[in-house]
Tab-separated table of C-alpha atoms and ligand atoms in Angstrom:
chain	number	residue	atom	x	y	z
A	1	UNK	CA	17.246	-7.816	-18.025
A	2	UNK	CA	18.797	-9.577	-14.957
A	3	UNK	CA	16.817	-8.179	-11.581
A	4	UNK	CA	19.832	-9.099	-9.388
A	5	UNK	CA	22.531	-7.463	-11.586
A	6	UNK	CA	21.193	-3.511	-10.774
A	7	UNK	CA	20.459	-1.515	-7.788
A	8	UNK	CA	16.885	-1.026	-7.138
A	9	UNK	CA	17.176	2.743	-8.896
A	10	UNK	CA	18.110	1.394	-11.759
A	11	UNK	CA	15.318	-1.492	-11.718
A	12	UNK	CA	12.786	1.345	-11.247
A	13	UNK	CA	13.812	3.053	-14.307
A	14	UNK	CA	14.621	0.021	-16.786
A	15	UNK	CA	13.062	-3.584	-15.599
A	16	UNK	CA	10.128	-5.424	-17.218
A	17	UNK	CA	9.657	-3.027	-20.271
A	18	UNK	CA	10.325	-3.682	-23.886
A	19	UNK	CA	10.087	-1.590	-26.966
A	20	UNK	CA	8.033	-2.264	-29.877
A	21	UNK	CA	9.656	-2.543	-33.563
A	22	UNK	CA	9.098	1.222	-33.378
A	23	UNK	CA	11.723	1.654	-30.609
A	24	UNK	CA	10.541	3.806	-28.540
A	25	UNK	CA	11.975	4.696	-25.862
A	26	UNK	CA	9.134	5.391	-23.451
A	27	UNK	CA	6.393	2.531	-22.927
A	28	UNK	CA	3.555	2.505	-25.385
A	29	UNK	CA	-0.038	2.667	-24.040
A	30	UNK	CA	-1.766	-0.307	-25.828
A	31	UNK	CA	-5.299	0.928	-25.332
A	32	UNK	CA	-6.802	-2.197	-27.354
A	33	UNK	CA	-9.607	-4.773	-25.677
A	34	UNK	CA	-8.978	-7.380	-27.616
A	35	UNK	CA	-5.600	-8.859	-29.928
A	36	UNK	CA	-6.400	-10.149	-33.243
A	37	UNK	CA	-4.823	-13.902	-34.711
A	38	UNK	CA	-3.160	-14.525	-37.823
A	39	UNK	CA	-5.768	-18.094	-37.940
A	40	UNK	CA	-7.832	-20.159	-36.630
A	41	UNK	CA	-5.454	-22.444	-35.402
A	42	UNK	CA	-3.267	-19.145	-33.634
A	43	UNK	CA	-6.182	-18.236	-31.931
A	44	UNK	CA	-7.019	-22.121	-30.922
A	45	UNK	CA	-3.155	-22.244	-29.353
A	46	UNK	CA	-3.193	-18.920	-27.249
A	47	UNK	CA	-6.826	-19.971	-26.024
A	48	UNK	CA	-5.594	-23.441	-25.573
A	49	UNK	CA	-2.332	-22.189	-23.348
A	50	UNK	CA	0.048	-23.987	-26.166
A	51	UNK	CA	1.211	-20.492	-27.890
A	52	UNK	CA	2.138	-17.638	-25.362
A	53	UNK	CA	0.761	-14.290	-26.537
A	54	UNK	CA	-2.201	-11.577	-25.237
A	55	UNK	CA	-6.013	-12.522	-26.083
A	56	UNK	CA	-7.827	-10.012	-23.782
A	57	UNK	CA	-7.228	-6.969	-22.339
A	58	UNK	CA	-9.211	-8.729	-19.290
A	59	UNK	CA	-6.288	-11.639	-19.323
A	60	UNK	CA	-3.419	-9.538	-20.330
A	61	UNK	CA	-2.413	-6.141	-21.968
A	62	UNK	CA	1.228	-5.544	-22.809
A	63	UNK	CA	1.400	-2.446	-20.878
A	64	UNK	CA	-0.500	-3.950	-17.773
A	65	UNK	CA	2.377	-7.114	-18.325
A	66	UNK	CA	5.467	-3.948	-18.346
A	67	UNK	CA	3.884	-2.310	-14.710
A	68	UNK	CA	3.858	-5.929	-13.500
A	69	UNK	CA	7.129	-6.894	-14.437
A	70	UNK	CA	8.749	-3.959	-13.241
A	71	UNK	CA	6.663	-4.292	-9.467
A	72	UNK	CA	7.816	-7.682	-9.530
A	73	UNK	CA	11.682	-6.357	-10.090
A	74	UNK	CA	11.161	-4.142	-7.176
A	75	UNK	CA	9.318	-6.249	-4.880
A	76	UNK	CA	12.055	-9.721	-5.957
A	77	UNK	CA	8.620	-11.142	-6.616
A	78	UNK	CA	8.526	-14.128	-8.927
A	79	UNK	CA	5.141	-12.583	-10.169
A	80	UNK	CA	2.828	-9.635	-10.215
A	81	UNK	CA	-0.969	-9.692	-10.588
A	82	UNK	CA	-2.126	-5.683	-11.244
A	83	UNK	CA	-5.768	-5.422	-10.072
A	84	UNK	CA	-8.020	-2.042	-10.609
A	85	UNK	CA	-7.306	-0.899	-7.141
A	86	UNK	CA	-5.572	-1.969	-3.946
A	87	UNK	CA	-8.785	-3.257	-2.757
A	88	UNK	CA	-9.436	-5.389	-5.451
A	89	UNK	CA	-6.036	-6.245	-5.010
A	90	UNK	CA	-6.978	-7.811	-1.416
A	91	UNK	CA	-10.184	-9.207	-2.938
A	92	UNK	CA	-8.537	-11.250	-5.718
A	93	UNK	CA	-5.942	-12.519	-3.007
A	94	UNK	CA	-8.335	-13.795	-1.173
A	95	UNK	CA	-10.659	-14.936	-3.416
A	96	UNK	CA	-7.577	-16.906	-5.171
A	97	UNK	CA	-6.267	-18.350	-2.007
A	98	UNK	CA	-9.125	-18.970	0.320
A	99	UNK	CA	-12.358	-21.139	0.080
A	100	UNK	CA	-15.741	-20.317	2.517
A	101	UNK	CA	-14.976	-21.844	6.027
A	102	UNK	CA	-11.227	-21.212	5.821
A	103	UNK	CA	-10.105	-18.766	8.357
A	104	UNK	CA	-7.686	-15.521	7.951
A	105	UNK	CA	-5.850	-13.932	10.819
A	106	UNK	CA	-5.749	-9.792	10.317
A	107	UNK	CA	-3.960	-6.921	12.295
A	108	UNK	CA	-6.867	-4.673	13.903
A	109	UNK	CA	-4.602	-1.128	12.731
A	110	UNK	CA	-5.289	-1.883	9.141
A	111	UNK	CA	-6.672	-0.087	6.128
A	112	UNK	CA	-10.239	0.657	7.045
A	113	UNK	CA	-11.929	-0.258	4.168
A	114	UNK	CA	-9.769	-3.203	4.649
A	115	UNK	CA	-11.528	-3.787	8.088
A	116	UNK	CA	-15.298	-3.787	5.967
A	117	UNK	CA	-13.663	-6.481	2.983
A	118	UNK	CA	-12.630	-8.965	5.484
A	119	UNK	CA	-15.124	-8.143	8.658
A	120	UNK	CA	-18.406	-7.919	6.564
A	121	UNK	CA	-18.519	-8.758	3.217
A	122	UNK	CA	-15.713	-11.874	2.614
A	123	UNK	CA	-17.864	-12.815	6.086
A	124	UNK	CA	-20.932	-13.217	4.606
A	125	UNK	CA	-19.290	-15.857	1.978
A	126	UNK	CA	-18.127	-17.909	5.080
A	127	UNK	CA	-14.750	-16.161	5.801
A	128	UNK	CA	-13.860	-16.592	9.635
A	129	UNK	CA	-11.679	-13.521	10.605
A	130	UNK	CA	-9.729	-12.908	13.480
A	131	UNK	CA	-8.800	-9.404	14.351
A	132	UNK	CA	-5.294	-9.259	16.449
A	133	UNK	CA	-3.098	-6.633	17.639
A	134	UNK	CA	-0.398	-5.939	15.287
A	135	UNK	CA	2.902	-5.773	17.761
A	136	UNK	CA	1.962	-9.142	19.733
A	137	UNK	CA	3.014	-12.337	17.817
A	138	UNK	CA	1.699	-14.724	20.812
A	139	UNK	CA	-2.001	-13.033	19.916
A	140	UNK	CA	-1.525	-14.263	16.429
A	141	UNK	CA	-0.164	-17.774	17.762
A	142	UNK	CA	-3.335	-17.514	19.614
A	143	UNK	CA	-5.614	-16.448	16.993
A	144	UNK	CA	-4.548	-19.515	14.626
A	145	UNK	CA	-6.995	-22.564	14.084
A	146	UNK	CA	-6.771	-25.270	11.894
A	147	UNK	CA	-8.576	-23.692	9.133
A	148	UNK	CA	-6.300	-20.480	9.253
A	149	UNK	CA	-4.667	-19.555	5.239
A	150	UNK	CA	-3.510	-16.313	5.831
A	151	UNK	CA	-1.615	-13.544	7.953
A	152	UNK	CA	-2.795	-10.278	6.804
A	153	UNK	CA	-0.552	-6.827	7.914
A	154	UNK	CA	-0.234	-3.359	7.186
A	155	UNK	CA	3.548	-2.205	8.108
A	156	UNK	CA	3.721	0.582	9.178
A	157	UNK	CA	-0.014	0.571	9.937
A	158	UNK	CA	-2.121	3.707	9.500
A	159	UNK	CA	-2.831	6.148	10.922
A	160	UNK	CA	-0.602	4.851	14.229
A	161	UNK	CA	2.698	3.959	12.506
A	162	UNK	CA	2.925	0.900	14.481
A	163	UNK	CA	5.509	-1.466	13.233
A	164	UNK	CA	5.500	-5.316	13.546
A	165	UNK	CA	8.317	-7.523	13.042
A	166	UNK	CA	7.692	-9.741	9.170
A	167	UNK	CA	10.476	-12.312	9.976
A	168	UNK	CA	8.749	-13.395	12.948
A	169	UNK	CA	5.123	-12.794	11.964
A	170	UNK	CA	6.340	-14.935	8.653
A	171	UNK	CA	7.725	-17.737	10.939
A	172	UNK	CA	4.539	-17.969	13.251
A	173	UNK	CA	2.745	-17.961	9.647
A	174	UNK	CA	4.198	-20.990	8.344
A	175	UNK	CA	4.831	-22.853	11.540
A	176	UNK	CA	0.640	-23.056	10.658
A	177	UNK	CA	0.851	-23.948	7.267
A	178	UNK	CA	-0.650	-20.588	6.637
A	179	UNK	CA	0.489	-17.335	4.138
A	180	UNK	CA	2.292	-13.869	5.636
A	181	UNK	CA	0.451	-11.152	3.460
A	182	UNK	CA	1.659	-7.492	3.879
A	183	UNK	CA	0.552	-4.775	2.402
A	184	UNK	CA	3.476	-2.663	1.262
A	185	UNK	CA	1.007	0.600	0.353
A	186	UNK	CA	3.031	2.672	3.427
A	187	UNK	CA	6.428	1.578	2.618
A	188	UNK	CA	6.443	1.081	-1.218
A	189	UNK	CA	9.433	-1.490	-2.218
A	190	UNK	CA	11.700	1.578	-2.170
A	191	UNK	CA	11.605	1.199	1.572
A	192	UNK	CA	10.728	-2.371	2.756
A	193	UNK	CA	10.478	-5.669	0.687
A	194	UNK	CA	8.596	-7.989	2.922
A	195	UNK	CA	9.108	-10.789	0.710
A	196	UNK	CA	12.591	-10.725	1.455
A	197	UNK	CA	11.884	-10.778	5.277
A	198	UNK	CA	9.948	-13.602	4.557
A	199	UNK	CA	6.547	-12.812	3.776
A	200	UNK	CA	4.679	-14.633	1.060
A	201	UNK	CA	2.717	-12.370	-0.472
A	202	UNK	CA	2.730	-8.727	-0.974
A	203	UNK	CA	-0.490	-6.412	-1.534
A	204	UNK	CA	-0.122	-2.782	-3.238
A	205	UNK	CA	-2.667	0.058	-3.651
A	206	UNK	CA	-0.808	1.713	-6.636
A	207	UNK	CA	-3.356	4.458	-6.056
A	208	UNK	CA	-0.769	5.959	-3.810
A	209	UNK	CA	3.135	6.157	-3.790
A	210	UNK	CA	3.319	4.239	-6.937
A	211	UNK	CA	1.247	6.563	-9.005
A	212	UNK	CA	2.506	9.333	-6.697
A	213	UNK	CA	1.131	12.085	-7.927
A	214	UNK	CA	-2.603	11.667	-6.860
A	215	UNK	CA	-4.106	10.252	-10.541
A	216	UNK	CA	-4.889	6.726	-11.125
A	217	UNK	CA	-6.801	4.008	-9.150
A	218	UNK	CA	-5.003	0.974	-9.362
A	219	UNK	CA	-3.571	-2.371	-7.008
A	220	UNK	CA	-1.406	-5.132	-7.621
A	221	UNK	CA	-0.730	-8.803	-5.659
A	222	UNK	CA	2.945	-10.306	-6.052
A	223	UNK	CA	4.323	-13.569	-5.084
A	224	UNK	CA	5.134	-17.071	-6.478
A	225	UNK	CA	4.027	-18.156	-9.652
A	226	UNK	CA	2.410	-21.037	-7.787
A	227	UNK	CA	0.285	-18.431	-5.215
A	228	UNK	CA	-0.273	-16.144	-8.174
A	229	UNK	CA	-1.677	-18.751	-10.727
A	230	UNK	CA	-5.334	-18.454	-8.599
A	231	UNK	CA	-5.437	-14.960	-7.752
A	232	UNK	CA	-4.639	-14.534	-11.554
A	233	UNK	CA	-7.697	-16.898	-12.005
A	234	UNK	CA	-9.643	-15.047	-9.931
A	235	UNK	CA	-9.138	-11.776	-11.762
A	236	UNK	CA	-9.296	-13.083	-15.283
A	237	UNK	CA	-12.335	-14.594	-14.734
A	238	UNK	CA	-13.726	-11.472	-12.560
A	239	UNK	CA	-12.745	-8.511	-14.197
A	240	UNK	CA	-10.378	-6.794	-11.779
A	241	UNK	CA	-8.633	-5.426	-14.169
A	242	UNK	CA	-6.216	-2.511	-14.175
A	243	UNK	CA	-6.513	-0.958	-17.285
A	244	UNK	CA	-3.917	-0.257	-19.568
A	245	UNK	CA	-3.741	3.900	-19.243
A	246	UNK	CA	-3.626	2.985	-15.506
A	247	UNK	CA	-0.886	0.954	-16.356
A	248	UNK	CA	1.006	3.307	-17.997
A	249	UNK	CA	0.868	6.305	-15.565
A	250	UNK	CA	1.931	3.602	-12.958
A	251	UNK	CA	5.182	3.015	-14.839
A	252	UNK	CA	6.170	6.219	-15.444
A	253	UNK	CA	5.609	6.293	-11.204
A	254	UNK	CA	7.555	3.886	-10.609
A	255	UNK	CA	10.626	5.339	-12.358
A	256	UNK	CA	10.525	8.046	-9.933
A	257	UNK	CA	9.658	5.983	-6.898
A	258	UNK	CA	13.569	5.887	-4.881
A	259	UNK	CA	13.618	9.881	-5.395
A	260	UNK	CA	9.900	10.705	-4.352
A	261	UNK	CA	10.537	7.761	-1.261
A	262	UNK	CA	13.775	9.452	0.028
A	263	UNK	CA	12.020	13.132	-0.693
A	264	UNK	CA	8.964	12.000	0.938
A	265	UNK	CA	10.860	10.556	4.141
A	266	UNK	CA	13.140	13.412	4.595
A	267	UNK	CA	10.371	15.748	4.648
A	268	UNK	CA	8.356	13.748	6.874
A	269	UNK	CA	11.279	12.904	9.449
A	270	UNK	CA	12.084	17.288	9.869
A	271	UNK	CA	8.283	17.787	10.339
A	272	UNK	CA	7.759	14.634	12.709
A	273	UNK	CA	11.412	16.199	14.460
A	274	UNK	CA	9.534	19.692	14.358
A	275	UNK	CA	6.350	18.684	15.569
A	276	UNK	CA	7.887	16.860	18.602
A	277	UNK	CA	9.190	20.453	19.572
A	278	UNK	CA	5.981	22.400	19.270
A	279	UNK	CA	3.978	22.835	22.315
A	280	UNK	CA	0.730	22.959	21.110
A	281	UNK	CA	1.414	19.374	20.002
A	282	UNK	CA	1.031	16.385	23.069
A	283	UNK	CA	2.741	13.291	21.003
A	284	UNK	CA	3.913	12.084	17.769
A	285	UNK	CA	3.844	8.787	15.918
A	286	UNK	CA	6.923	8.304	12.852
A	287	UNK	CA	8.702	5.259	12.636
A	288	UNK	CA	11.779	7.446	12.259
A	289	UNK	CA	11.709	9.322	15.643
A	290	UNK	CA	13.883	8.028	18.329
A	291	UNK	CA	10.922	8.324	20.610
A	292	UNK	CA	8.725	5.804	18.531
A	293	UNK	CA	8.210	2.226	20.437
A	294	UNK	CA	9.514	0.006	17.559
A	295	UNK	CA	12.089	2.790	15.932
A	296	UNK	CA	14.731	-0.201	15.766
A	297	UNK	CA	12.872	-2.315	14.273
A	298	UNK	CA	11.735	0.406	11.372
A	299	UNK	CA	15.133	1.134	10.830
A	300	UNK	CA	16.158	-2.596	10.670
A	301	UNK	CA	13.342	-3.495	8.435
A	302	UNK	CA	13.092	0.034	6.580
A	303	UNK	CA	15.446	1.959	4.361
A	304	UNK	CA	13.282	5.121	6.660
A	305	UNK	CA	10.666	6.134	8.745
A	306	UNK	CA	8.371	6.721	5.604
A	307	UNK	CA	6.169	9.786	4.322
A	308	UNK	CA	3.447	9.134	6.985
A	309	UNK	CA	3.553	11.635	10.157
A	310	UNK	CA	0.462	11.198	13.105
A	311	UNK	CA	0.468	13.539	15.969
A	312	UNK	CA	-2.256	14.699	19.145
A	313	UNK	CA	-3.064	18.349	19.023
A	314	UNK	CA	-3.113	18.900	22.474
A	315	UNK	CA	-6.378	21.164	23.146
A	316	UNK	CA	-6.724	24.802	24.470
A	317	UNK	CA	-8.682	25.828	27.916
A	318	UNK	CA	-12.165	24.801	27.023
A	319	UNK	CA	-11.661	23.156	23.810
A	320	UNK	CA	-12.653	19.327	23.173
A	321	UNK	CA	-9.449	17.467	21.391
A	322	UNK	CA	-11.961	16.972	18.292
A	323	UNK	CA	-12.270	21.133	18.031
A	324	UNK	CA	-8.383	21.036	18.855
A	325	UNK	CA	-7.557	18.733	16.042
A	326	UNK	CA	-10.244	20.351	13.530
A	327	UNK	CA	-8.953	24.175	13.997
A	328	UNK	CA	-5.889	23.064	13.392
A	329	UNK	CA	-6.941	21.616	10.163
A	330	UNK	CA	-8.623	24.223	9.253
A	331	UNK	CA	-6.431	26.908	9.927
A	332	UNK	CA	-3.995	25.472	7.065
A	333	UNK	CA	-4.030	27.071	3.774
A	334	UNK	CA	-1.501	25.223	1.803
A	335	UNK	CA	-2.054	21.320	3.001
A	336	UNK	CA	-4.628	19.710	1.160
A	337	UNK	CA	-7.783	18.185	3.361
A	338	UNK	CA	-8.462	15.179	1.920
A	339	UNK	CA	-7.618	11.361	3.403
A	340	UNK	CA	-5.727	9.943	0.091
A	341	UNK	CA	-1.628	9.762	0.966
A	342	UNK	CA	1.000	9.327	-1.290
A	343	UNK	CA	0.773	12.580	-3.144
A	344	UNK	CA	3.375	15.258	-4.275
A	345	UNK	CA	1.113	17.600	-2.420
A	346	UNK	CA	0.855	17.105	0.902
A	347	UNK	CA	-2.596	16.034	2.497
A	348	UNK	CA	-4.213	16.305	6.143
A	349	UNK	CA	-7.087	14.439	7.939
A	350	UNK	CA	-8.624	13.788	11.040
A	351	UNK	CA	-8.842	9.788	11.182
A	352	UNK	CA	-11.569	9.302	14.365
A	353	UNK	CA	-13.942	11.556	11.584
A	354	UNK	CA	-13.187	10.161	8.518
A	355	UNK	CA	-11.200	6.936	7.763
A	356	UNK	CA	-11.900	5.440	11.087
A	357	UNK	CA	-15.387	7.059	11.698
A	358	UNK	CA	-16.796	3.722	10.830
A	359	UNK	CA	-15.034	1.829	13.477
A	360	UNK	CA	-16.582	1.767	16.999
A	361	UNK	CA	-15.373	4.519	19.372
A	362	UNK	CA	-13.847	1.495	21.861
A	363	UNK	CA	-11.957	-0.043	18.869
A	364	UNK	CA	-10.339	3.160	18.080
A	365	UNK	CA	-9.588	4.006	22.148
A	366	UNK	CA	-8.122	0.248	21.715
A	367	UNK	CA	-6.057	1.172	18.778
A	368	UNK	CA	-5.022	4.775	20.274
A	369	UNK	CA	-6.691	6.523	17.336
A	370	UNK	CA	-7.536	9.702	19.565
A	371	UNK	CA	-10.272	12.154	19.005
A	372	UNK	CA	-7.045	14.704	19.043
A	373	UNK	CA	-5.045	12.598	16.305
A	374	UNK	CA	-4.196	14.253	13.444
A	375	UNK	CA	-2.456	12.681	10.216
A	376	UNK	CA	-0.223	14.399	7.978
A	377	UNK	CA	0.957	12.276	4.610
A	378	UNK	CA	3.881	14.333	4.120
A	379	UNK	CA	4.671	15.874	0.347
A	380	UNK	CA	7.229	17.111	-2.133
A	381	UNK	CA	6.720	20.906	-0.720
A	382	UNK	CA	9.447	23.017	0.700
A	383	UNK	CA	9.755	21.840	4.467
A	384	UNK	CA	9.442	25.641	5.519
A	385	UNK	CA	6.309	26.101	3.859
A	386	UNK	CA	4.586	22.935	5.506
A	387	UNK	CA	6.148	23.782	8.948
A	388	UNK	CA	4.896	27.274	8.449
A	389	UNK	CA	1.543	26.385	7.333
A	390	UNK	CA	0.839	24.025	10.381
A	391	UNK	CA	2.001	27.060	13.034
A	392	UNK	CA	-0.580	29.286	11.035
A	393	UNK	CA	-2.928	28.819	14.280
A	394	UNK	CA	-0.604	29.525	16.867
A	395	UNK	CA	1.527	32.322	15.265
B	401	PLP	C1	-5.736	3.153	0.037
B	401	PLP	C2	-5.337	1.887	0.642
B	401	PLP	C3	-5.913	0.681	0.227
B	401	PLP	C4	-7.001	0.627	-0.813
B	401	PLP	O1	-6.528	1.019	-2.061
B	401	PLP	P1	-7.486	1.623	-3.203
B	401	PLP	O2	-6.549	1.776	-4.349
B	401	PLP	O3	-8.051	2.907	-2.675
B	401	PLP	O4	-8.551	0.618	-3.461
B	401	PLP	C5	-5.463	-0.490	0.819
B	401	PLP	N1	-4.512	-0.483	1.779
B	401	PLP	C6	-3.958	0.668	2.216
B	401	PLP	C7	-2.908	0.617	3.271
B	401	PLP	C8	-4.342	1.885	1.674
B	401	PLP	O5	-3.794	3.019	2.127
């Protein structure tokens, strides 16, 4: 199938899968470890790189091959590396493409688990990391030495939706000699392709809008062949794996994706457009609002604002913004608490307690993550219901 000859629907349902002789007309699962050789000499060519074909379900796994194909389609990536979760995802990208003593450049408003990979652990194997702000290009001019591989982004970034420009992030990038890597977990390629802004690398926790309905762990890295061939090294030889039913409930995601993206963004853009209206409510953050600081840029670089909505409770006579934000939370009865995004069902957390509780209470003044701020990773529900089940405390 030729990527550039369909619209991205279409490449969602039908790129990178193939039929067996059975013809079937949904993938198959091929839950197998290993692939059997018809001799000796077979099994001597695919080990030896001569004869094309699957060895190990650690190396390759026709199903894992059809989820990566199709991301690829998506993302115009010349290559996909799936990985057993998004953060493995960043692990093997870094692992591939940096060496102890090299030095990687990272927005400060990104993933915080992300944050611990880069700020603790790849540290103790003689990463230097820079933290930056997101928005200001001449910090990240700053920020560069002559050790410096990679850019590292989160677009929107979470929980604050804060946008940064990838064209000119991407130039700064390789004015260095160094890699643009965004991770597309927000957006999904149904809404931004960075690589076609000209970023070099893009990182995916499938866990979330790919699988979309709240299943599978799962991550992928995309790219050249040439900056794939060591992160595929890497996880080959480490055993990041996404396994093959992973795989396979990741496909049938993705040929949903456009429908859930524009369902999830429509949903979130009336409840960020509701919220803004409600007094109990001091501020909201969605790319999509008007009011947002970099709402041109979303909508230049974005097909929407996204399924991500953040918003300040604004606290009653006598009530700390933590208690404001927590009642609130609590009061709903149809919103799921948890932190994971990218559901059908709409979920609700408090980041200063629970994704960001880790980060130091100046970082998180720094990065306006509030003791008030409340994030909402907007579902497939009935707009009513959700708008109804948020005014629970107040009605
Ligand atoms: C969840 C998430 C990750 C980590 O993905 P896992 O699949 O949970 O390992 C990385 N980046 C972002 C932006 C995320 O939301």
């Amino acid at each position: 199938m030729n990527d550039t000859q369909y619209y991205p629907e279409t490449l969602s349902v039908r790129a990178g899968t193939e039929s067996t002789e059975y013809g079937e007309n949904s993938e198959a699962l091929f839950l197998n470890s290993s692939f059997r050789f018809k001799s000796a000499a077979q099994a001597a060519a695919r080990f030896g790189g001569t004869e094309p074909g699957n060895i190990y379900s650690r190396f390759t796994n026709p199903t894992v091959t059809m989820f990566q194909n199709k991301l690829a389609a998506l993302e115009g990536a010349e290559q996909c590396v799936a990985t057993s979760s998004g953060m493995s995802a960043i692990l093997a990208c870094v692992m591939g493409l940096c060496s102890a003593g090299d030095h990687v450049v990272a927005s400060r408003s990104i993933f915080g688990t992300s944050v611990q990979l880069f700020g603790n652990i790849l540290k103790r194997w003689g990463l230097n990391v820079t933290f930056v702000s997101l928005t200001d290009p001449a910090e990240w001019q700053a920020a560069i030495t002559d050790k410096t591989r990679l850019f590292f982004v989160e677009t929107p970034s979470n929980p604050m939706t804060e946008v940064c420009d990838i064209r000119v992030l991407a130039d700064v990038a390789h004015a260095a000699g160094a890699y643009l890597v965004v991770d597309n977990c927000f957006c999904t390629p149904a809404i931004q392709r960075p690589l076609a802004l000209g970023a070099d690398i893009v990182i995916h926790s499938a866990t979330k809008y790919i699988d979309g309905q709240g299943r599978c762990l799962g991550g992928a890295v995309l790219g050249s062949k040439a900056l794939m061939e060591p992160v595929y090294g890497f996880l080959r030889t480490a055993g990041v794996t996404m396994s093959a039913f992973n795989a396979w409930v990741f496909l049938k995601g993705l040929e949903t994706l456009h429908v859930r993206m524009e369902a999830h963004a429509k949903n979130a853009l009336a409840l960020a457009s509701w919220l803004e209206t409600q007094p109990w409510v001091a501020r909201v953050h969605y790319p999509g609002l008007a009011s947002h600081p970099q709402h041109a840029l979303a909508m230049r670089q974005q097909t929407s604002g996204g399924g991500i909505v953040t918003f300040e409770v604004k606290p009653r006579a006598g009530q700390t913004p933590q208690e404001a934000a927590w009642a609130l939370i609590d009061a709903t009865q149809l919103i799921s608490i948890t932190a994971n995004l990218g559901d059908a069902k709409s979920t609700i957390t408090h980041p200063a307690s629970t994704t960001h509780s880790r980060v130091t209470a100046e970082a998180r003044a720094t990065a306006g993550i509030t003791d008030g701020l409340v994030r909402i990773a907007v579902g497939l529900e009935h707009i009513e219901d959700l708008k109804a089940d948020l005014a629970l405390l107040t009605a």
